[in-house]
Amino acid sequence: SAVISQKPSRDICQRGTSLTIQCQVDSQVTMMFWYRQQPGQSLTLIATANQGSEATYESGFVIDKFPISRPNLTFSTLTVSNMSPEDSSIYLCSVHLERDTQYFGPGTRLTVL
Amino acid sequence: QKEVEQNSGPLSVPEGAIASLNCTYSDRGSQSFFWYRQYSGKSPELIMSIYSNGDKEDGRFTAQLNKASQYVSLLIRDSQPSDSATYLCAVKAFVFKTIFGAGTRLFVKA
């Protein structure tokens, strides 16, 4: 397994501001994933982040709204830009390890007022 | 059309009973199948993986896979109140992409 940490664990933000979420893994991984989970819903993949290349975004998510950095094999950030109350959600980073198993960080609970 | 389907529940079972959770998927090329448990306010936790047809047992948990029927299930024997959570079925259908079901809420009554 992997030990994945995220910062911040939660935040309350004002409409129109931006928040950057950090994800740190205790081992080197090729790919990191960012998910959103809205209340009572399942996981929605936002984007896949590879080290050294631009992130690949899923349908409905754009780089201007959710810019991602992946400076090395153990770290990634997701920024939620120009936030609105609809962005209130839990944001999770995730990695693939052996045999496609996927592990999740503890999540960042975001509330936008 | 959803690619991984689960009954949203809630599924309620008495303590000590067997809880049966089911999942169907649409991509016949899927190779890897997973069950995650998610407690309220927590992130998903991997509890079982299965890659070939048949049963795989791990403690009180048994995963069952039938690729011909595109069906995956999770049995929890001797259910405990601590098993009360949402169970997510996940299927790796494309390279590097795992598809998650909406989850089944399980309540185990003491």
GROMACS .gro file of C-alpha atoms in nm:
model
  223
    1SER     CA    1   0.000   0.000   0.000
    2ALA     CA    2   0.096   0.367   0.004
    3VAL     CA    3   0.077   0.641   0.261
    4ILE     CA    4  -0.090   0.942   0.104
    5SER     CA    5  -0.135   1.274   0.277
    6GLN     CA    6  -0.336   1.575   0.173
    7LYS     CA    7  -0.335   1.934   0.287
    8PRO     CA    8  -0.550   2.104   0.391
    9SER     CA    9  -0.789   1.847   0.538
   10ARG     CA   10  -1.072   2.098   0.518
   11ASP     CA   11  -1.129   2.460   0.434
   12ILE     CA   12  -1.407   2.714   0.413
   13CYS     CA   13  -1.356   2.962   0.131
   14GLN     CA   14  -1.530   3.263  -0.012
   15ARG     CA   15  -1.685   3.268  -0.355
   16GLY     CA   16  -1.443   3.383  -0.624
   17THR     CA   17  -1.125   3.279  -0.446
   18SER     CA   18  -0.895   2.986  -0.523
   19LEU     CA   19  -0.766   2.699  -0.313
   20THR     CA   20  -0.466   2.478  -0.377
   21ILE     CA   21  -0.475   2.124  -0.242
   22GLN     CA   22  -0.151   1.936  -0.192
   23CYS     CA   23  -0.103   1.560  -0.219
   24GLN     CA   24   0.211   1.381  -0.100
   25VAL     CA   25   0.287   1.010  -0.146
   26ASP     CA   26   0.550   0.815   0.044
   27SER     CA   27   0.676   0.638  -0.270
   28GLN     CA   28   0.739   0.730  -0.629
   29VAL     CA   29   0.440   0.676  -0.853
   30THR     CA   30   0.397   0.736  -1.223
   31MET     CA   31   0.039   0.853  -1.217
   32MET     CA   32  -0.168   1.043  -0.967
   33PHE     CA   33  -0.539   1.100  -0.992
   34TRP     CA   34  -0.768   1.370  -0.862
   35TYR     CA   35  -1.129   1.291  -0.779
   36ARG     CA   36  -1.425   1.487  -0.657
   37GLN     CA   37  -1.696   1.341  -0.440
   38GLN     CA   38  -2.002   1.554  -0.384
   39PRO     CA   39  -2.230   1.484  -0.089
   40GLY     CA   40  -2.402   1.149  -0.123
   41GLN     CA   41  -2.242   1.082  -0.459
   42SER     CA   42  -1.975   0.851  -0.588
   43LEU     CA   43  -1.631   0.943  -0.711
   44THR     CA   44  -1.586   1.156  -1.022
   45LEU     CA   45  -1.245   1.161  -1.184
   46ILE     CA   46  -1.127   1.517  -1.250
   47ALA     CA   47  -0.790   1.449  -1.410
   48THR     CA   48  -0.487   1.225  -1.431
   49ALA     CA   49  -0.151   1.381  -1.350
   50ASN     CA   50   0.173   1.246  -1.497
   51GLN     CA   51   0.508   1.375  -1.393
   52GLY     CA   52   0.666   1.586  -1.664
   53SER     CA   53   0.359   1.629  -1.881
   54GLU     CA   54   0.030   1.812  -1.875
   55ALA     CA   55  -0.257   1.660  -1.686
   56THR     CA   56  -0.531   1.479  -1.877
   57TYR     CA   57  -0.876   1.612  -1.789
   58GLU     CA   58  -1.204   1.425  -1.797
   59SER     CA   59  -1.509   1.552  -1.977
   60GLY     CA   60  -1.659   1.845  -1.792
   61PHE     CA   61  -1.335   1.953  -1.625
   62VAL     CA   62  -1.099   2.214  -1.770
   63ILE     CA   63  -0.748   2.325  -1.690
   64ASP     CA   64  -0.847   2.687  -1.628
   65LYS     CA   65  -1.080   2.581  -1.349
   66PHE     CA   66  -0.871   2.296  -1.206
   67PRO     CA   67  -0.503   2.355  -1.282
   68ILE     CA   68  -0.280   2.069  -1.171
   69SER     CA   69   0.091   2.053  -1.106
   70ARG     CA   70   0.305   1.741  -1.087
   71PRO     CA   71   0.661   1.856  -1.020
   72ASN     CA   72   0.796   1.513  -0.915
   73LEU     CA   73   0.699   1.150  -0.866
   74THR     CA   74   0.574   1.193  -0.509
   75PHE     CA   75   0.380   1.521  -0.515
   76SER     CA   76   0.092   1.691  -0.692
   77THR     CA   77  -0.134   1.989  -0.641
   78LEU     CA   78  -0.487   2.062  -0.755
   79THR     CA   79  -0.614   2.419  -0.757
   80VAL     CA   80  -0.984   2.495  -0.752
   81SER     CA   81  -1.009   2.837  -0.915
   82ASN     CA   82  -1.271   3.109  -0.898
   83MET     CA   83  -1.476   2.899  -0.662
   84SER     CA   84  -1.853   2.893  -0.640
   85PRO     CA   85  -2.078   2.709  -0.391
   86GLU     CA   86  -2.116   2.432  -0.651
   87ASP     CA   87  -1.747   2.347  -0.596
   88SER     CA   88  -1.822   2.246  -0.237
   89SER     CA   89  -1.712   1.885  -0.227
   90ILE     CA   90  -1.452   1.643  -0.103
   91TYR     CA   91  -1.143   1.634  -0.321
   92LEU     CA   92  -0.936   1.316  -0.317
   93CYS     CA   93  -0.601   1.231  -0.463
   94SER     CA   94  -0.524   0.875  -0.553
   95VAL     CA   95  -0.244   0.656  -0.687
   96HIS     CA   96  -0.225   0.324  -0.868
   97LEU     CA   97   0.007   0.064  -0.724
   98GLU     CA   98   0.057  -0.306  -0.791
   99ARG     CA   99  -0.198  -0.487  -1.004
  100ASP     CA  100  -0.399  -0.174  -1.066
  101THR     CA  101  -0.497  -0.134  -0.704
  102GLN     CA  102  -0.587   0.223  -0.624
  103TYR     CA  103  -0.527   0.398  -0.295
  104PHE     CA  104  -0.676   0.724  -0.178
  105GLY     CA  105  -0.561   1.008   0.035
  106PRO     CA  106  -0.773   1.120   0.330
  107GLY     CA  107  -0.945   1.390   0.126
  108THR     CA  108  -0.993   1.765   0.147
  109ARG     CA  109  -1.338   1.883   0.247
  110LEU     CA  110  -1.409   2.213   0.077
  111THR     CA  111  -1.699   2.443   0.159
  112VAL     CA  112  -1.754   2.751  -0.055
  113LEU     CA  113  -1.973   3.026   0.085
  114GLN     CA  114  -2.542   0.465  -1.974
  115LYS     CA  115  -2.359   0.390  -1.651
  116GLU     CA  116  -2.061   0.160  -1.686
  117VAL     CA  117  -2.064   0.020  -1.333
  118GLU     CA  118  -2.399  -0.024  -1.164
  119GLN     CA  119  -2.483  -0.096  -0.804
  120ASN     CA  120  -2.802  -0.094  -0.604
  121SER     CA  121  -2.782   0.221  -0.394
  122GLY     CA  122  -2.958   0.058  -0.100
  123PRO     CA  123  -2.973   0.096   0.185
  124LEU     CA  124  -2.922  -0.272   0.248
  125SER     CA  125  -3.009  -0.357   0.605
  126VAL     CA  126  -2.903  -0.686   0.766
  127PRO     CA  127  -2.902  -0.805   1.126
  128GLU     CA  128  -2.578  -0.857   1.309
  129GLY     CA  129  -2.430  -1.197   1.234
  130ALA     CA  130  -2.605  -1.235   0.899
  131ILE     CA  131  -2.450  -1.248   0.553
  132ALA     CA  132  -2.458  -0.924   0.357
  133SER     CA  133  -2.457  -0.964  -0.021
  134LEU     CA  134  -2.357  -0.670  -0.238
  135ASN     CA  135  -2.384  -0.682  -0.616
  136CYS     CA  136  -2.234  -0.497  -0.909
  137THR     CA  137  -2.264  -0.522  -1.287
  138TYR     CA  138  -2.037  -0.366  -1.546
  139SER     CA  139  -2.067  -0.297  -1.916
  140ASP     CA  140  -1.716  -0.335  -2.061
  141ARG     CA  141  -1.644  -0.699  -2.146
  142GLY     CA  142  -1.275  -0.619  -2.172
  143SER     CA  143  -1.249  -0.531  -1.803
  144GLN     CA  144  -0.972  -0.716  -1.626
  145SER     CA  145  -0.950  -0.588  -1.270
  146PHE     CA  146  -1.226  -0.558  -1.014
  147PHE     CA  147  -1.226  -0.403  -0.672
  148TRP     CA  148  -1.443  -0.344  -0.369
  149TYR     CA  149  -1.389  -0.037  -0.153
  150ARG     CA  150  -1.546   0.047   0.179
  151GLN     CA  151  -1.615   0.409   0.263
  152TYR     CA  152  -1.720   0.522   0.606
  153SER     CA  153  -1.907   0.849   0.630
  154GLY     CA  154  -1.665   1.140   0.611
  155LYS     CA  155  -1.371   0.916   0.522
  156SER     CA  156  -1.196   0.826   0.197
  157PRO     CA  157  -1.247   0.489   0.024
  158GLU     CA  158  -1.048   0.198   0.160
  159LEU     CA  159  -0.962  -0.103  -0.057
  160ILE     CA  160  -1.095  -0.427   0.092
  161MET     CA  161  -1.088  -0.677  -0.194
  162SER     CA  162  -0.951  -0.718  -0.543
  163ILE     CA  163  -1.031  -0.998  -0.787
  164TYR     CA  164  -0.897  -1.066  -1.133
  165SER     CA  165  -1.025  -1.408  -1.244
  166ASN     CA  166  -1.356  -1.588  -1.245
  167GLY     CA  167  -1.463  -1.756  -0.926
  168ASP     CA  168  -1.441  -1.675  -0.559
  169LYS     CA  169  -1.172  -1.506  -0.355
  170GLU     CA  170  -1.190  -1.515   0.021
  171ASP     CA  171  -1.022  -1.289   0.273
  172GLY     CA  172  -1.138  -1.331   0.629
  173ARG     CA  173  -1.510  -1.254   0.648
  174PHE     CA  174  -1.512  -1.116   0.294
  175THR     CA  175  -1.564  -1.313  -0.027
  176ALA     CA  176  -1.553  -1.154  -0.370
  177GLN     CA  177  -1.715  -1.337  -0.660
  178LEU     CA  178  -1.653  -1.266  -1.027
  179ASN     CA  179  -1.843  -1.392  -1.329
  180LYS     CA  180  -1.702  -1.234  -1.643
  181ALA     CA  181  -1.951  -1.406  -1.873
  182SER     CA  182  -2.237  -1.242  -1.684
  183GLN     CA  183  -2.036  -0.922  -1.621
  184TYR     CA  184  -2.115  -0.951  -1.255
  185VAL     CA  185  -1.915  -0.896  -0.937
  186SER     CA  186  -2.036  -0.949  -0.584
  187LEU     CA  187  -1.912  -0.911  -0.230
  188LEU     CA  188  -2.029  -1.129   0.055
  189ILE     CA  189  -1.970  -1.025   0.413
  190ARG     CA  190  -2.015  -1.311   0.658
  191ASP     CA  191  -2.098  -1.260   1.025
  192SER     CA  192  -2.179  -0.896   0.959
  193GLN     CA  193  -2.091  -0.655   1.236
  194PRO     CA  194  -2.223  -0.305   1.309
  195SER     CA  195  -1.873  -0.181   1.223
  196ASP     CA  196  -1.934  -0.305   0.867
  197SER     CA  197  -2.197  -0.034   0.823
  198ALA     CA  198  -2.061   0.181   0.542
  199THR     CA  199  -2.096   0.249   0.172
  200TYR     CA  200  -1.938  -0.016  -0.050
  201LEU     CA  201  -1.805   0.093  -0.386
  202CYS     CA  202  -1.753  -0.146  -0.673
  203ALA     CA  203  -1.471  -0.044  -0.909
  204VAL     CA  204  -1.373  -0.182  -1.246
  205LYS     CA  205  -1.061  -0.111  -1.445
  206ALA     CA  206  -1.196  -0.095  -1.796
  207PHE     CA  207  -0.947   0.128  -1.975
  208VAL     CA  208  -0.577   0.176  -1.948
  209PHE     CA  209  -0.505   0.376  -1.631
  210LYS     CA  210  -0.873   0.450  -1.570
  211THR     CA  211  -1.084   0.290  -1.299
  212ILE     CA  212  -1.461   0.331  -1.307
  213PHE     CA  213  -1.647   0.347  -0.976
  214GLY     CA  214  -2.006   0.255  -0.910
  215ALA     CA  215  -2.231   0.483  -0.712
  216GLY     CA  216  -2.202   0.261  -0.404
  217THR     CA  217  -2.436   0.054  -0.187
  218ARG     CA  218  -2.509   0.171   0.165
  219LEU     CA  219  -2.504  -0.114   0.415
  220PHE     CA  220  -2.654  -0.098   0.762
  221VAL     CA  221  -2.585  -0.378   1.008
  222LYS     CA  222  -2.834  -0.371   1.294
  223ALA     CA  223  -2.710  -0.477   1.637
   0.00000   0.00000   0.00000
